[in-house]
Amino acid sequence: MNAFTPAELAQFDRDGFLIARGLVARSSCEAMKSVARRHLSANIEPLEYESQVRYPGAPASFDAPGGRTVRRLLQAYARDELYRHWATCPEIVGRLSGLLGPELRLSQAHHNCIMTKNPAFSSATGWHQDIRYWSFEETQLVSAWFALGPEHEENGCLWLVPGSHLMELRPEQYDGDLFFRADVLPNSSVLEAKQPAELDEGDVLFFHSRLLHAAGRNHTDLTKFAAVFTYHAAENRPLPGSRSGSLPEIDLTA
Ligand SMILES: O=C(O)CCC(=O)C(=O)O
């Protein structure tokens, strides 16, 4: 069944995320990673480098140590049929319809990438809510994070604060780059509830665009790969003239 149960939908409403275990077959994960490795070795643009992410501790320039390490293969939807297939397949769209309604759109402007976390160099991602960087009429968007291999603390998995998508957070709780400050009260007590999103190959994490999340560095010998796509209801339109509205949306209405 390509749908969340009523209990799972209630869990998403409460926690702001859900993990669908084993949704993608191992062979498909391996095929998606092969495409990513091919695009990495051929340097197929558009790419985002560690020196461009502006995360705390990221290299300041291309020529700084780690500066030329690829962090994201951007525009995944346009890169390969395999990515298009998984971004729009019934297993994903059916579940998203329960969260966002039947008239779905995939945003090509946000996420829509293969996240790569390189063992030789990777910066940590600070606490943030994706919606603070995006411009839509409403804050109701959901991202699907496909683990293309195991994700755990050692290789830099995501950390989540359950229920934070429902919190009213004030502008002064963020720094100038819109990261949620971890070092000040009351933020530090909000972050006490954090938990790692440990995933196995083929698991898909669905999370709300207001959910506070962060991620660590990769301390293992293997690159970590994840495919990530963002969705919203057709009626929740990107604001004209914003980055969110800068690329055509993909209509997934059944
Ligand atoms: O670096 C990571 O693994 C997390 C990235 C992330 O949270 C984001 O792009 O919103």
Tab-separated table of C-alpha atoms and ligand atoms in Angstrom:
chain	number	residue	atom	x	y	z
A	1	MET	CA	0.000	0.000	0.000
A	2	ASN	CA	1.449	3.351	-1.040
A	3	ALA	CA	-0.160	5.326	1.759
A	4	PHE	CA	0.557	6.180	5.364
A	5	THR	CA	-1.883	4.757	7.884
A	6	PRO	CA	-4.022	7.141	9.995
A	7	ALA	CA	-1.704	6.389	12.955
A	8	GLU	CA	1.348	7.335	10.874
A	9	LEU	CA	-0.327	10.555	9.704
A	10	ALA	CA	-1.080	11.442	13.342
A	11	GLN	CA	2.566	10.706	14.177
A	12	PHE	CA	3.723	13.074	11.404
A	13	ASP	CA	1.384	15.788	12.713
A	14	ARG	CA	2.863	15.384	16.189
A	15	ASP	CA	6.584	14.859	15.386
A	16	GLY	CA	7.010	16.592	12.015
A	17	PHE	CA	8.668	13.542	10.454
A	18	LEU	CA	8.149	9.899	9.577
A	19	ILE	CA	10.499	7.189	8.372
A	20	ALA	CA	9.273	4.664	5.796
A	21	ARG	CA	11.639	1.746	6.237
A	22	GLY	CA	12.897	-0.232	3.233
A	23	LEU	CA	10.858	1.717	0.676
A	24	VAL	CA	13.514	1.568	-2.054
A	25	ALA	CA	15.074	-1.738	-3.095
A	26	ARG	CA	18.790	-2.115	-2.438
A	27	SER	CA	19.449	-2.553	-6.196
A	28	SER	CA	17.777	0.802	-6.949
A	29	CYS	CA	19.823	2.535	-4.228
A	30	GLU	CA	22.997	1.080	-5.721
A	31	ALA	CA	21.935	2.213	-9.213
A	32	MET	CA	21.239	5.754	-7.942
A	33	LYS	CA	24.673	5.831	-6.271
A	34	SER	CA	26.357	4.646	-9.498
A	35	VAL	CA	24.800	7.557	-11.391
A	36	ALA	CA	25.961	9.931	-8.646
A	37	ARG	CA	29.519	8.561	-8.731
A	38	ARG	CA	29.604	8.901	-12.534
A	39	HIS	CA	28.406	12.523	-12.336
A	40	LEU	CA	30.946	13.238	-9.580
A	41	SER	CA	33.884	11.826	-11.506
A	42	ALA	CA	32.839	13.655	-14.685
A	43	ASN	CA	32.213	16.871	-12.689
A	44	ILE	CA	28.758	17.273	-14.231
A	45	GLU	CA	27.335	20.664	-13.271
A	46	PRO	CA	25.514	22.090	-11.417
A	47	LEU	CA	27.534	21.180	-8.348
A	48	GLU	CA	27.731	22.736	-4.909
A	49	TYR	CA	31.102	22.634	-3.184
A	50	GLU	CA	31.972	22.614	0.502
A	51	SER	CA	33.374	26.128	0.066
A	52	GLN	CA	29.924	27.361	-1.058
A	53	VAL	CA	27.694	25.974	1.690
A	54	ARG	CA	28.467	28.680	4.298
A	55	TYR	CA	28.080	26.135	7.094
A	56	PRO	CA	30.014	26.744	10.310
A	57	GLY	CA	33.574	25.504	9.745
A	58	ALA	CA	33.157	25.145	5.960
A	59	PRO	CA	36.215	26.133	3.894
A	60	ALA	CA	36.235	29.851	3.156
A	61	SER	CA	37.405	29.461	-0.468
A	62	PHE	CA	37.967	26.930	-3.255
A	63	ASP	CA	41.649	26.907	-2.421
A	64	ALA	CA	41.226	26.271	1.308
A	65	PRO	CA	41.550	22.615	2.447
A	66	GLY	CA	38.413	20.741	1.345
A	67	GLY	CA	37.153	23.719	-0.676
A	68	ARG	CA	36.736	21.722	-3.895
A	69	THR	CA	34.927	18.800	-2.270
A	70	VAL	CA	31.475	18.362	-3.813
A	71	ARG	CA	28.686	18.541	-1.230
A	72	ARG	CA	25.638	18.384	-3.533
A	73	LEU	CA	24.863	17.290	-7.079
A	74	LEU	CA	22.210	19.916	-7.776
A	75	GLN	CA	19.175	19.606	-10.066
A	76	ALA	CA	18.844	15.857	-9.519
A	77	TYR	CA	15.440	15.737	-11.248
A	78	ALA	CA	16.980	16.905	-14.529
A	79	ARG	CA	20.077	14.701	-14.216
A	80	ASP	CA	18.782	11.201	-14.793
A	81	GLU	CA	15.625	9.192	-15.434
A	82	LEU	CA	16.320	7.098	-12.339
A	83	TYR	CA	16.121	10.148	-10.081
A	84	ARG	CA	12.966	11.348	-11.889
A	85	HIS	CA	11.442	7.920	-11.395
A	86	TRP	CA	12.044	7.793	-7.632
A	87	ALA	CA	11.098	11.446	-7.049
A	88	THR	CA	7.693	10.856	-8.637
A	89	CYS	CA	6.926	7.164	-8.066
A	90	PRO	CA	3.629	5.971	-6.526
A	91	GLU	CA	5.427	4.828	-3.356
A	92	ILE	CA	6.394	8.452	-2.645
A	93	VAL	CA	3.480	10.349	-4.208
A	94	GLY	CA	0.892	8.129	-2.503
A	95	ARG	CA	2.401	8.789	0.920
A	96	LEU	CA	2.820	12.515	0.258
A	97	SER	CA	-0.838	12.801	-0.785
A	98	GLY	CA	-1.785	11.827	2.774
A	99	LEU	CA	0.450	14.593	4.135
A	100	LEU	CA	-0.205	17.371	1.611
A	101	GLY	CA	-3.332	16.443	-0.367
A	102	PRO	CA	-3.755	15.038	-3.883
A	103	GLU	CA	-2.701	18.077	-5.948
A	104	LEU	CA	1.045	17.816	-5.507
A	105	ARG	CA	3.963	19.768	-6.908
A	106	LEU	CA	7.672	18.939	-6.784
A	107	SER	CA	9.836	22.036	-6.388
A	108	GLN	CA	12.899	22.067	-8.609
A	109	ALA	CA	14.192	25.107	-6.719
A	110	HIS	CA	14.798	23.463	-3.337
A	111	HIS	CA	16.753	20.374	-2.338
A	112	ASN	CA	16.267	18.444	-5.618
A	113	CYS	CA	19.786	17.132	-5.157
A	114	ILE	CA	22.025	14.234	-4.312
A	115	MET	CA	23.693	15.071	-1.008
A	116	THR	CA	27.221	13.708	-0.844
A	117	LYS	CA	29.177	13.639	2.389
A	118	ASN	CA	32.800	12.956	1.677
A	119	PRO	CA	35.044	11.177	4.194
A	120	ALA	CA	38.070	13.309	3.271
A	121	PHE	CA	36.234	16.524	4.064
A	122	SER	CA	32.757	17.427	5.270
A	123	SER	CA	31.459	20.319	7.348
A	124	ALA	CA	28.690	19.939	9.907
A	125	THR	CA	25.294	21.479	9.152
A	126	GLY	CA	23.978	23.746	11.916
A	127	TRP	CA	20.438	23.677	13.317
A	128	HIS	CA	17.940	25.183	10.912
A	129	GLN	CA	14.425	25.035	9.484
A	130	ASP	CA	14.404	24.765	5.679
A	131	ILE	CA	11.386	27.076	5.401
A	132	ARG	CA	13.415	30.036	6.659
A	133	TYR	CA	15.331	29.955	3.354
A	134	TRP	CA	12.261	29.397	1.169
A	135	SER	CA	9.375	31.667	0.070
A	136	PHE	CA	5.904	30.131	-0.260
A	137	GLU	CA	2.416	31.346	0.634
A	138	GLU	CA	2.272	28.749	3.436
A	139	THR	CA	4.922	26.856	5.405
A	140	GLN	CA	3.430	23.436	4.631
A	141	LEU	CA	6.092	21.650	2.544
A	142	VAL	CA	7.510	18.163	2.974
A	143	SER	CA	10.891	16.819	1.911
A	144	ALA	CA	11.635	13.176	1.161
A	145	TRP	CA	15.176	12.100	2.096
A	146	PHE	CA	16.180	8.819	0.429
A	147	ALA	CA	19.016	7.072	2.258
A	148	LEU	CA	21.105	5.498	-0.503
A	149	GLY	CA	23.280	3.825	2.131
A	150	PRO	CA	23.269	3.557	5.917
A	151	GLU	CA	23.136	6.858	7.821
A	152	HIS	CA	24.235	7.017	11.441
A	153	GLU	CA	26.041	9.358	13.806
A	154	GLU	CA	29.499	8.363	12.600
A	155	ASN	CA	28.878	9.205	8.931
A	156	GLY	CA	26.962	12.411	9.621
A	157	CYS	CA	23.275	11.493	9.726
A	158	LEU	CA	20.563	14.071	10.292
A	159	TRP	CA	19.503	15.057	13.797
A	160	LEU	CA	15.899	16.133	14.377
A	161	VAL	CA	13.920	17.846	17.133
A	162	PRO	CA	10.537	16.084	17.206
A	163	GLY	CA	7.611	18.493	17.340
A	164	SER	CA	9.719	21.566	16.534
A	165	HIS	CA	7.662	22.198	13.370
A	166	LEU	CA	4.873	23.324	15.727
A	167	MET	CA	7.001	25.692	17.837
A	168	GLU	CA	6.735	29.452	17.548
A	169	LEU	CA	10.362	30.490	17.223
A	170	ARG	CA	11.353	34.151	17.212
A	171	PRO	CA	13.782	35.885	14.796
A	172	GLU	CA	16.278	36.589	17.619
A	173	GLN	CA	16.682	32.838	18.162
A	174	TYR	CA	18.561	32.661	14.825
A	175	ASP	CA	21.939	33.991	13.765
A	176	GLY	CA	22.625	36.173	10.723
A	177	ASP	CA	22.717	33.110	8.420
A	178	LEU	CA	19.339	31.925	9.773
A	179	PHE	CA	20.830	29.071	11.795
A	180	PHE	CA	19.060	28.370	15.094
A	181	ARG	CA	21.577	29.395	17.761
A	182	ALA	CA	22.570	26.320	19.786
A	183	ASP	CA	24.479	28.252	22.430
A	184	VAL	CA	21.742	30.379	24.028
A	185	LEU	CA	18.706	29.783	26.198
A	186	PRO	CA	15.922	28.911	25.526
A	187	ASN	CA	17.327	27.282	22.350
A	188	SER	CA	19.602	24.870	24.211
A	189	SER	CA	16.638	23.431	26.107
A	190	VAL	CA	14.685	23.031	22.834
A	191	LEU	CA	17.651	21.059	21.449
A	192	GLU	CA	17.718	18.690	24.435
A	193	ALA	CA	14.986	16.717	22.652
A	194	LYS	CA	17.171	16.101	19.571
A	195	GLN	CA	17.452	12.586	18.189
A	196	PRO	CA	19.505	11.053	15.362
A	197	ALA	CA	17.594	9.958	12.257
A	198	GLU	CA	19.376	6.646	11.807
A	199	LEU	CA	18.516	5.212	8.419
A	200	ASP	CA	19.331	2.077	6.515
A	201	GLU	CA	19.815	1.838	2.766
A	202	GLY	CA	16.396	2.276	1.123
A	203	ASP	CA	14.709	4.038	4.059
A	204	VAL	CA	12.944	7.309	3.244
A	205	LEU	CA	12.607	10.085	5.802
A	206	PHE	CA	9.669	12.463	5.230
A	207	PHE	CA	10.068	15.730	7.145
A	208	HIS	CA	8.230	19.021	7.497
A	209	SER	CA	9.886	22.202	6.233
A	210	ARG	CA	9.552	23.771	9.723
A	211	LEU	CA	11.300	20.877	11.492
A	212	LEU	CA	14.560	21.856	13.218
A	213	HIS	CA	17.350	19.659	11.915
A	214	ALA	CA	21.144	19.526	11.753
A	215	ALA	CA	23.773	17.017	10.640
A	216	GLY	CA	27.261	15.965	11.649
A	217	ARG	CA	30.445	15.345	9.675
A	218	ASN	CA	31.374	12.075	8.028
A	219	HIS	CA	34.016	10.342	10.159
A	220	THR	CA	34.038	7.056	8.189
A	221	ASP	CA	35.942	5.966	5.065
A	222	LEU	CA	32.915	5.913	2.759
A	223	THR	CA	31.056	8.745	1.048
A	224	LYS	CA	27.452	9.037	2.246
A	225	PHE	CA	24.838	9.587	-0.478
A	226	ALA	CA	21.202	10.700	-0.085
A	227	ALA	CA	18.671	11.900	-2.686
A	228	VAL	CA	16.396	14.692	-1.436
A	229	PHE	CA	13.265	16.201	-3.026
A	230	THR	CA	10.730	18.751	-1.742
A	231	TYR	CA	6.970	18.816	-2.332
A	232	HIS	CA	3.995	21.067	-1.640
A	233	ALA	CA	0.317	21.345	-2.437
A	234	ALA	CA	-0.536	23.106	-5.714
A	235	GLU	CA	-2.474	25.777	-3.807
A	236	ASN	CA	0.624	26.660	-1.745
A	237	ARG	CA	2.374	28.681	-4.405
A	238	PRO	CA	5.972	29.950	-4.429
A	239	LEU	CA	6.107	33.748	-4.104
A	240	PRO	CA	6.605	35.507	-7.455
A	241	GLY	CA	10.142	36.800	-7.969
A	242	SER	CA	11.598	34.591	-5.192
A	243	ARG	CA	14.198	31.827	-5.594
A	244	SER	CA	11.417	29.380	-4.688
A	245	GLY	CA	9.544	30.455	-7.832
A	246	SER	CA	12.574	30.530	-10.103
A	247	LEU	CA	12.209	27.094	-11.730
A	248	PRO	CA	9.235	25.274	-13.242
A	249	GLU	CA	7.401	23.052	-10.785
A	250	ILE	CA	6.681	19.426	-11.584
A	251	ASP	CA	2.964	18.635	-11.503
A	252	LEU	CA	2.374	15.290	-9.762
A	253	THR	CA	-1.414	15.416	-9.698
A	254	ALA	CA	-2.702	11.910	-10.306
B	1	LIG	O1	24.356	18.160	5.575
B	1	LIG	C1	23.420	17.428	5.769
B	1	LIG	O2	23.533	16.208	5.792
B	1	LIG	C2	22.069	18.052	5.994
B	1	LIG	C3	21.715	19.074	4.978
B	1	LIG	C4	20.471	19.827	5.343
B	1	LIG	O3	20.003	19.778	6.442
B	1	LIG	C5	19.804	20.655	4.352
B	1	LIG	O4	20.284	20.772	3.217
B	1	LIG	O5	18.747	21.224	4.691
